[in-house]
Amino acid sequence: MDHVPTLGEYLGEIGWPTPEQLNELMARLSQYLDPLRDAGATIWEKIQSLVQSLEEQLNSWLNQLKEAIWPSFFDDVRKMWQQLQDIAKKTWEIVRNIITDISRLFDMYHDLQEWITVQQQAQQWSADVDAFHKDHGFQYTGRAANRRWIGPGADSYVSVWPDQVKAADRLAKISAETIANLGRLVAVGVACYVAWGMVVLQLVAIAVSDALLSRWVGPAGGGDMRTLLRLFVTAEIAMSAVRNVDEQTARTLTTSLRDRRGLRSRDRNWPNPLADQEFLHPVEENGKIRMQGGPPLRLP
Amino acid sequence: MGEGAITADRGSYDGDVLVSAGEVDALAQFWAAQSPKLCEVAAILAGMRFRGGASDTNLFKNSIGPYAQLVSTMDASAQEGCAITGLIGDTLGIARLVYRHLQDDALAATRQYRQRIDALERLP
């Protein structure tokens, strides 16, 4: 492997990634995992079969070496082999378990881009509604107004439009929170997949090495193992980072969900002036329509 | 003072002063144009993909549930926003017709408005 990113490099990427950083991370993930997405489980079956053949091959070599090599060296080799076997088995278990989440990660990334669009549109909508009404003098009520429609009906309307702006602002705010939450989740998810991907690649590199036996009994074998162990530890830490961020994200998403600012208690999702008798509404009397609004009539 | 056909005649109202029908025209047109923008947002939210059973995921099992709930709520919010802002535009459109003494048109528009109000009630 040319360059093994350190944990620090990963953590640097999972703080508050910018869209550019996320794009770069997704590109890196694709580099490792696109073949997997395209080929489904086939490539993993191949890796599993490679790991199995490595196990068989090494066992047979170890049996031959038992007689030929002095015991202390054999013990070292056996320890390394045991480590390799443990890592290979654990990696296979974990990778098999998280393989279903690959599509989730791409789904999350897709949603992240969509939330950015939602946020932009909600902000634009809020700004447009606000600007239009202020341009037409609808920020003032009663006699203070200089607009061209005044009176109780107009006052009723004036009390309504700011709620619409608040609702759009709320949508933009929740979008921004969701972008941040998904961004962190995608970043740690990508880091985790890249980390496990590199463990798998290292295992494959060990498994398919032509000069396996000579590497194994020489210093290079120990170097391979050290690299593998380092990658394995990194991957374990990356996975625990995903779990932490996942739990944290669940909590903050729930908080976002409960954030009802911009709405009144009786509105389920969006302020509805039509549910208020004070707001203008058409009334049909004797086949004719008139507009009615304002507070309820107080009968003597 | 305008023709005075828009009146808010409950309580002690004297009725609204409408200097120009163009003012209400502009408002009706404005809301009619804003409504589809929220429908578009609702469509985007409906197309979100990171949803589904928490049992299908290993890494993101805690967040997927609240996320799906958040998306559903915001989708419902945008759908309602789309319908409600459209109806605000309809209300002002009827006011404009009343102002111009186009009673037949105002009657037809009011019937459509009521159908839309019913549709709003049926939103999930």
Coordinates of C-alpha atoms in Angstrom, one line a residue:
Chain A
M1 CA 0.0 0.0 0.0
D2 CA 1.4 3.4 -1.0
H3 CA 0.0 5.5 1.8
V4 CA -1.8 4.4 4.9
P5 CA -3.8 7.3 6.3
T6 CA -3.4 7.8 10.0
L7 CA -6.3 8.0 12.4
G8 CA -5.5 11.7 12.8
E9 CA -6.0 12.2 9.1
Y10 CA -9.4 10.5 9.4
L11 CA -10.5 12.4 12.4
G12 CA -9.4 15.6 10.7
E13 CA -11.9 14.8 8.0
I14 CA -14.8 13.8 10.2
G15 CA -15.2 17.1 12.2
W16 CA -17.2 19.4 10.2
P17 CA -16.7 18.5 6.6
T18 CA -17.3 21.0 3.8
P19 CA -19.3 19.8 0.8
E20 CA -15.9 19.7 -1.1
Q21 CA -14.4 17.5 1.6
L22 CA -17.4 15.3 1.5
N23 CA -17.2 15.0 -2.3
E24 CA -13.6 14.0 -1.9
L25 CA -14.4 11.5 0.7
M26 CA -17.2 10.0 -1.5
A27 CA -14.7 9.8 -4.4
R28 CA -12.3 8.0 -2.2
L29 CA -15.0 5.6 -1.0
S30 CA -16.0 4.9 -4.6
Q31 CA -12.4 4.2 -5.5
Y32 CA -12.4 1.4 -2.9
L33 CA -16.0 0.3 -3.0
D34 CA -17.4 0.9 -6.4
P35 CA -16.4 -2.5 -7.7
L36 CA -18.3 -3.9 -4.7
R37 CA -21.4 -1.9 -5.5
D38 CA -21.3 -3.0 -9.1
A39 CA -20.4 -6.6 -8.5
G40 CA -22.6 -7.1 -5.5
A41 CA -21.4 -9.9 -3.1
T42 CA -19.2 -11.6 -5.8
I43 CA -16.0 -9.7 -5.0
W44 CA -16.5 -10.5 -1.3
E45 CA -17.0 -14.1 -2.0
K46 CA -13.7 -14.0 -3.9
I47 CA -12.0 -12.4 -1.0
Q48 CA -13.4 -14.9 1.4
S49 CA -12.2 -17.7 -0.8
L50 CA -8.7 -16.1 -1.0
V51 CA -8.6 -15.9 2.8
Q52 CA -9.6 -19.5 3.0
S53 CA -7.0 -20.6 0.5
L54 CA -4.4 -18.6 2.4
E55 CA -5.4 -20.4 5.5
E56 CA -5.0 -23.8 3.8
Q57 CA -1.8 -22.9 2.1
L58 CA -0.1 -21.6 5.2
N59 CA -1.3 -24.5 7.3
S60 CA 0.3 -26.9 4.8
W61 CA 3.5 -24.8 4.8
L62 CA 3.6 -24.6 8.5
N63 CA 3.3 -28.4 8.8
Q64 CA 6.3 -28.7 6.4
L65 CA 8.2 -26.1 8.3
K66 CA 7.6 -27.7 11.7
E67 CA 10.2 -30.3 11.0
A68 CA 12.7 -28.1 9.2
I69 CA 12.9 -24.9 11.2
W70 CA 14.0 -24.5 14.8
P71 CA 11.2 -24.2 17.4
S72 CA 11.6 -20.5 18.4
F73 CA 11.4 -19.2 14.9
F74 CA 8.4 -21.5 14.3
D75 CA 6.7 -20.1 17.3
D76 CA 7.1 -16.5 16.0
V77 CA 5.7 -17.5 12.6
R78 CA 2.9 -19.4 14.3
K79 CA 2.0 -16.3 16.4
M80 CA 2.0 -14.1 13.3
W81 CA -0.2 -16.6 11.5
Q82 CA -2.6 -16.8 14.4
Q83 CA -2.9 -13.0 14.4
L84 CA -3.5 -13.0 10.7
Q85 CA -6.1 -15.7 11.0
D86 CA -7.9 -13.9 13.8
I87 CA -7.9 -10.6 12.0
A88 CA -9.0 -12.3 8.7
K89 CA -11.9 -14.0 10.5
K90 CA -13.0 -10.9 12.5
T91 CA -12.6 -8.7 9.4
W92 CA -14.8 -11.1 7.4
E93 CA -17.4 -11.1 10.1
I94 CA -17.5 -7.3 10.4
V95 CA -17.3 -6.6 6.7
R96 CA -20.1 -9.2 6.0
N97 CA -22.3 -7.5 8.6
I98 CA -21.8 -3.9 7.4
I99 CA -21.9 -4.7 3.7
T100 CA -25.7 -4.0 3.7
D101 CA -25.0 -0.5 4.8
I102 CA -23.0 0.5 1.7
S103 CA -26.2 1.4 -0.1
R104 CA -27.3 3.3 3.0
L105 CA -24.2 5.4 2.8
F106 CA -24.8 6.4 -0.8
D107 CA -28.5 7.0 0.1
M108 CA -27.3 9.3 2.9
Y109 CA -25.0 11.2 0.6
H110 CA -27.9 11.6 -2.0
D111 CA -30.1 12.9 0.8
L112 CA -27.5 15.3 2.0
Q113 CA -27.3 16.9 -1.4
E114 CA -31.1 17.1 -1.5
W115 CA -31.3 18.8 1.9
I116 CA -28.9 21.4 0.7
T117 CA -31.4 22.1 -2.1
V118 CA -34.3 22.2 0.4
Q119 CA -32.4 24.6 2.6
Q120 CA -31.7 26.9 -0.3
Q121 CA -35.2 26.8 -1.6
A122 CA -36.7 27.4 1.9
Q123 CA -34.4 30.4 2.5
Q124 CA -35.2 31.8 -1.0
W125 CA -38.9 31.4 -0.4
S126 CA -38.8 33.1 3.0
A127 CA -36.7 36.0 1.6
D128 CA -39.1 36.4 -1.4
V129 CA -42.2 36.5 0.8
D130 CA -40.7 38.9 3.3
A131 CA -39.3 41.2 0.6
F132 CA -42.6 41.3 -1.4
H133 CA -44.7 42.2 1.6
K134 CA -42.3 44.8 2.9
D135 CA -42.1 46.3 -0.6
H136 CA -45.9 46.6 -0.6
G137 CA -46.1 48.2 2.9
F138 CA -47.6 45.1 4.6
Q139 CA -45.3 45.2 7.6
Y140 CA -47.5 47.9 9.3
T141 CA -50.9 47.4 10.7
G142 CA -53.9 49.7 11.1
R143 CA -53.7 53.4 10.4
A144 CA -49.9 53.3 10.4
A145 CA -50.0 51.5 7.1
N146 CA -49.2 53.3 3.8
R147 CA -50.3 50.4 1.6
R148 CA -53.1 50.6 -0.9
W149 CA -55.4 48.1 0.9
I150 CA -56.3 49.1 4.4
G151 CA -59.0 48.2 6.9
P152 CA -59.8 45.3 9.2
G153 CA -59.6 42.6 6.4
A154 CA -56.2 43.9 5.4
D155 CA -55.1 44.0 9.0
S156 CA -56.1 40.4 9.3
Y157 CA -54.0 39.5 6.3
V158 CA -51.1 41.5 7.7
S159 CA -51.1 39.4 10.8
V160 CA -50.9 36.2 8.7
W161 CA -48.1 36.5 6.3
P162 CA -45.2 36.7 8.9
D163 CA -46.2 33.2 10.1
Q164 CA -45.7 31.9 6.6
V165 CA -42.2 33.3 6.6
K166 CA -41.5 31.9 10.1
A167 CA -42.5 28.4 8.9
A168 CA -40.2 28.6 5.9
D169 CA -37.4 29.8 8.2
R170 CA -38.1 26.8 10.4
L171 CA -37.8 24.5 7.4
A172 CA -34.5 26.1 6.4
K173 CA -33.2 25.8 10.0
I174 CA -34.1 22.1 10.3
S175 CA -32.6 21.6 6.9
A176 CA -29.3 23.1 8.0
E177 CA -29.3 21.0 11.2
T178 CA -30.0 17.9 9.1
I179 CA -27.2 18.7 6.7
A180 CA -24.8 19.0 9.6
N181 CA -26.0 15.7 11.1
L182 CA -25.9 13.8 7.8
G183 CA -22.6 15.3 6.9
R184 CA -21.0 14.0 10.1
L185 CA -22.6 10.6 9.7
V186 CA -21.5 10.3 6.0
A187 CA -18.0 11.4 6.9
V188 CA -17.5 8.8 9.7
G189 CA -19.3 6.2 7.6
V190 CA -16.9 6.8 4.7
A191 CA -13.9 6.8 7.0
C192 CA -15.1 3.5 8.4
Y193 CA -15.6 1.9 5.0
V194 CA -12.2 3.1 3.8
A195 CA -10.6 1.8 6.9
W196 CA -12.1 -1.7 6.6
G197 CA -11.5 -1.6 2.8
M198 CA -7.8 -1.1 3.5
V199 CA -7.8 -4.0 6.0
V200 CA -9.4 -6.2 3.3
L201 CA -6.9 -5.0 0.7
Q202 CA -4.0 -5.7 3.0
L203 CA -5.4 -9.2 3.6
V204 CA -5.7 -9.7 -0.1
A205 CA -2.2 -8.4 -0.6
I206 CA -0.9 -11.0 1.8
A207 CA -3.1 -13.7 0.4
V208 CA -2.2 -13.2 -3.2
S209 CA 1.5 -12.5 -2.8
D210 CA 3.5 -14.7 -5.1
A211 CA 6.5 -14.8 -2.8
L212 CA 4.4 -15.5 0.2
L213 CA 6.5 -18.1 1.8
S214 CA 9.8 -16.2 1.4
R215 CA 8.1 -13.0 2.7
W216 CA 6.5 -14.9 5.6
V217 CA 9.7 -16.3 7.0
G218 CA 11.6 -13.0 6.4
P219 CA 11.3 -9.5 7.9
A220 CA 8.8 -8.5 5.2
G221 CA 6.2 -10.9 6.7
G222 CA 6.5 -9.1 10.1
G223 CA 6.1 -5.8 8.2
D224 CA 3.0 -7.0 6.5
M225 CA 1.5 -8.0 9.9
R226 CA 2.4 -4.7 11.5
T227 CA 0.7 -2.8 8.7
L228 CA -2.3 -5.1 9.0
L229 CA -2.5 -4.7 12.7
R230 CA -2.3 -0.9 12.4
L231 CA -5.0 -0.8 9.8
F232 CA -7.1 -3.1 11.9
V233 CA -6.9 -0.9 14.9
T234 CA -7.7 2.2 12.8
A235 CA -10.7 0.4 11.4
E236 CA -12.0 -0.6 14.8
I237 CA -11.6 3.0 16.0
A238 CA -13.3 4.3 12.9
M239 CA -16.2 1.9 13.6
S240 CA -16.5 3.1 17.1
A241 CA -16.6 6.7 15.8
V242 CA -19.5 5.7 13.6
R243 CA -21.4 4.2 16.6
N244 CA -20.8 7.4 18.7
V245 CA -21.8 9.7 15.9
D246 CA -24.8 7.5 15.1
E247 CA -26.1 7.8 18.7
Q248 CA -25.4 11.5 18.8
T249 CA -27.1 12.1 15.5
A250 CA -30.2 10.1 16.6
R251 CA -30.5 12.5 19.6
T252 CA -30.0 15.7 17.6
L253 CA -32.5 14.5 14.9
T254 CA -35.0 14.0 17.6
T255 CA -34.4 17.5 18.9
S256 CA -34.9 18.9 15.4
L257 CA -38.1 17.0 15.1
R258 CA -39.4 18.5 18.3
D259 CA -38.5 22.0 17.3
R260 CA -41.9 23.6 16.6
R261 CA -40.8 27.2 16.6
G262 CA -42.6 29.1 13.8
L263 CA -45.8 27.2 14.3
R264 CA -48.7 27.6 16.7
S265 CA -49.9 24.8 18.9
R266 CA -53.0 24.0 16.8
D267 CA -51.1 23.8 13.5
R268 CA -49.8 20.3 12.8
N269 CA -47.1 21.3 10.3
W270 CA -47.7 24.6 8.7
P271 CA -49.5 27.8 9.9
N272 CA -53.0 27.7 8.6
P273 CA -54.8 31.1 8.6
L274 CA -57.8 29.5 6.9
A275 CA -58.6 27.7 10.1
D276 CA -59.1 31.1 11.8
Q277 CA -62.4 32.9 11.5
E278 CA -60.5 36.1 11.8
F279 CA -58.9 35.6 8.4
L280 CA -60.7 36.6 5.2
H281 CA -63.0 33.9 3.9
P282 CA -65.8 33.9 1.3
V283 CA -69.3 33.7 2.6
E284 CA -72.2 32.8 0.2
E285 CA -75.5 34.5 1.0
N286 CA -78.5 34.6 -1.4
G287 CA -76.3 33.3 -4.3
K288 CA -73.8 36.1 -3.7
I289 CA -70.3 36.0 -2.3
R290 CA -68.9 38.5 0.1
M291 CA -65.6 38.4 2.0
Q292 CA -65.8 38.2 5.7
G293 CA -63.2 38.3 8.4
G294 CA -62.2 39.7 11.8
P295 CA -63.0 38.7 15.4
P296 CA -66.3 37.0 16.2
L297 CA -69.4 39.2 16.5
R298 CA -70.2 39.9 20.1
L299 CA -73.9 39.7 20.5
P300 CA -75.4 41.8 23.3
Chain B
M1 CA -61.6 55.0 -1.8
G2 CA -62.4 52.1 -4.0
E3 CA -65.7 50.4 -4.8
G4 CA -65.8 49.0 -1.3
A5 CA -67.0 45.6 -2.2
I6 CA -64.5 43.9 0.1
T7 CA -66.1 44.2 3.5
A8 CA -65.2 42.6 6.7
D9 CA -68.6 43.1 8.3
R10 CA -68.4 41.2 11.5
G11 CA -68.0 43.0 14.8
S12 CA -67.8 46.7 14.4
Y13 CA -66.0 46.8 11.1
D14 CA -66.8 49.5 8.7
G15 CA -65.4 47.6 5.8
D16 CA -62.1 47.8 4.1
V17 CA -60.8 50.6 2.0
L18 CA -59.3 49.3 -1.2
V19 CA -57.7 51.9 -3.2
S20 CA -56.8 49.7 -6.1
A21 CA -57.9 46.2 -7.1
G22 CA -54.4 45.8 -8.5
E23 CA -53.1 45.5 -5.0
V24 CA -55.2 42.4 -4.3
D25 CA -54.4 41.1 -7.8
A26 CA -50.7 41.3 -7.1
L27 CA -51.1 39.5 -3.8
A28 CA -53.3 36.7 -5.3
Q29 CA -50.7 36.2 -8.1
F30 CA -47.9 36.3 -5.7
W31 CA -49.3 33.5 -3.5
A32 CA -50.3 31.5 -6.6
A33 CA -46.6 31.6 -7.6
Q34 CA -45.3 30.7 -4.2
S35 CA -47.3 27.6 -3.6
P36 CA -45.7 25.4 -6.3
K37 CA -42.3 26.2 -4.8
L38 CA -43.3 24.5 -1.6
C39 CA -44.8 21.6 -3.6
E40 CA -41.4 21.2 -5.2
V41 CA -39.7 21.1 -1.8
A42 CA -42.3 18.5 -0.7
A43 CA -41.4 16.4 -3.8
I44 CA -37.7 16.6 -2.9
L45 CA -38.4 15.5 0.6
A46 CA -40.6 12.6 -0.6
G47 CA -37.7 11.4 -2.7
M48 CA -35.3 11.1 0.3
R49 CA -33.6 7.6 0.2
F50 CA -32.0 7.1 3.6
R51 CA -35.2 5.6 5.1
G52 CA -36.4 2.1 5.8
G53 CA -36.3 -0.5 8.6
A54 CA -33.6 0.0 11.3
S55 CA -33.2 -3.8 11.2
D56 CA -31.7 -3.5 7.7
T57 CA -28.7 -1.5 8.9
N58 CA -25.8 -2.2 11.2
L59 CA -23.9 1.0 11.4
F60 CA -26.7 3.6 11.4
K61 CA -29.3 1.8 13.4
N62 CA -29.9 4.6 15.9
S63 CA -30.3 7.5 13.5
I64 CA -32.3 5.9 10.7
G65 CA -35.6 5.9 12.7
P66 CA -35.5 9.6 13.9
Y67 CA -34.3 10.6 10.4
A68 CA -37.2 8.9 8.7
Q69 CA -39.6 10.5 11.1
L70 CA -38.0 13.9 10.5
V71 CA -38.3 13.5 6.7
S72 CA -41.9 12.5 7.0
T73 CA -42.8 15.4 9.2
M74 CA -41.0 17.9 7.0
D75 CA -42.6 16.4 3.9
A76 CA -46.0 16.8 5.5
S77 CA -45.1 20.3 6.4
A78 CA -44.1 21.3 2.9
Q79 CA -47.2 19.6 1.5
E80 CA -49.4 21.5 3.8
G81 CA -47.5 24.7 3.1
C82 CA -48.1 24.1 -0.6
A83 CA -51.8 23.6 -0.1
I84 CA -52.2 26.5 2.4
T85 CA -50.3 29.1 0.5
G86 CA -52.3 28.1 -2.6
L87 CA -55.5 28.7 -0.7
I88 CA -54.3 32.1 0.6
G89 CA -53.9 32.9 -3.1
D90 CA -57.4 31.6 -3.8
T91 CA -58.9 33.7 -1.0
L92 CA -57.3 36.8 -2.4
G93 CA -58.4 35.8 -5.9
I94 CA -62.0 35.6 -4.7
A95 CA -61.7 38.9 -3.0
R96 CA -60.5 40.4 -6.3
L97 CA -63.5 39.0 -8.1
V98 CA -65.9 40.3 -5.4
Y99 CA -64.2 43.7 -5.7
R100 CA -64.8 43.8 -9.4
H101 CA -68.4 42.7 -9.0
L102 CA -67.8 39.5 -10.9
Q103 CA -70.2 37.5 -8.8
D104 CA -70.6 34.5 -11.1
D105 CA -66.9 34.0 -11.2
A106 CA -66.6 34.6 -7.5
L107 CA -69.2 31.8 -6.9
A108 CA -67.4 29.4 -9.1
A109 CA -64.1 30.2 -7.5
T110 CA -65.6 29.8 -4.0
R111 CA -66.8 26.3 -4.9
Q112 CA -63.3 25.3 -6.1
Y113 CA -61.9 26.9 -2.9
R114 CA -64.1 24.7 -0.8
Q115 CA -63.0 21.6 -2.6
R116 CA -59.4 22.5 -2.0
I117 CA -60.2 23.1 1.7
D118 CA -61.6 19.6 1.9
A119 CA -58.5 18.3 0.1
L120 CA -56.3 20.0 2.7
E121 CA -58.3 18.3 5.5
R122 CA -57.5 15.0 3.9
L123 CA -53.7 15.5 3.8
P124 CA -52.0 12.9 5.9

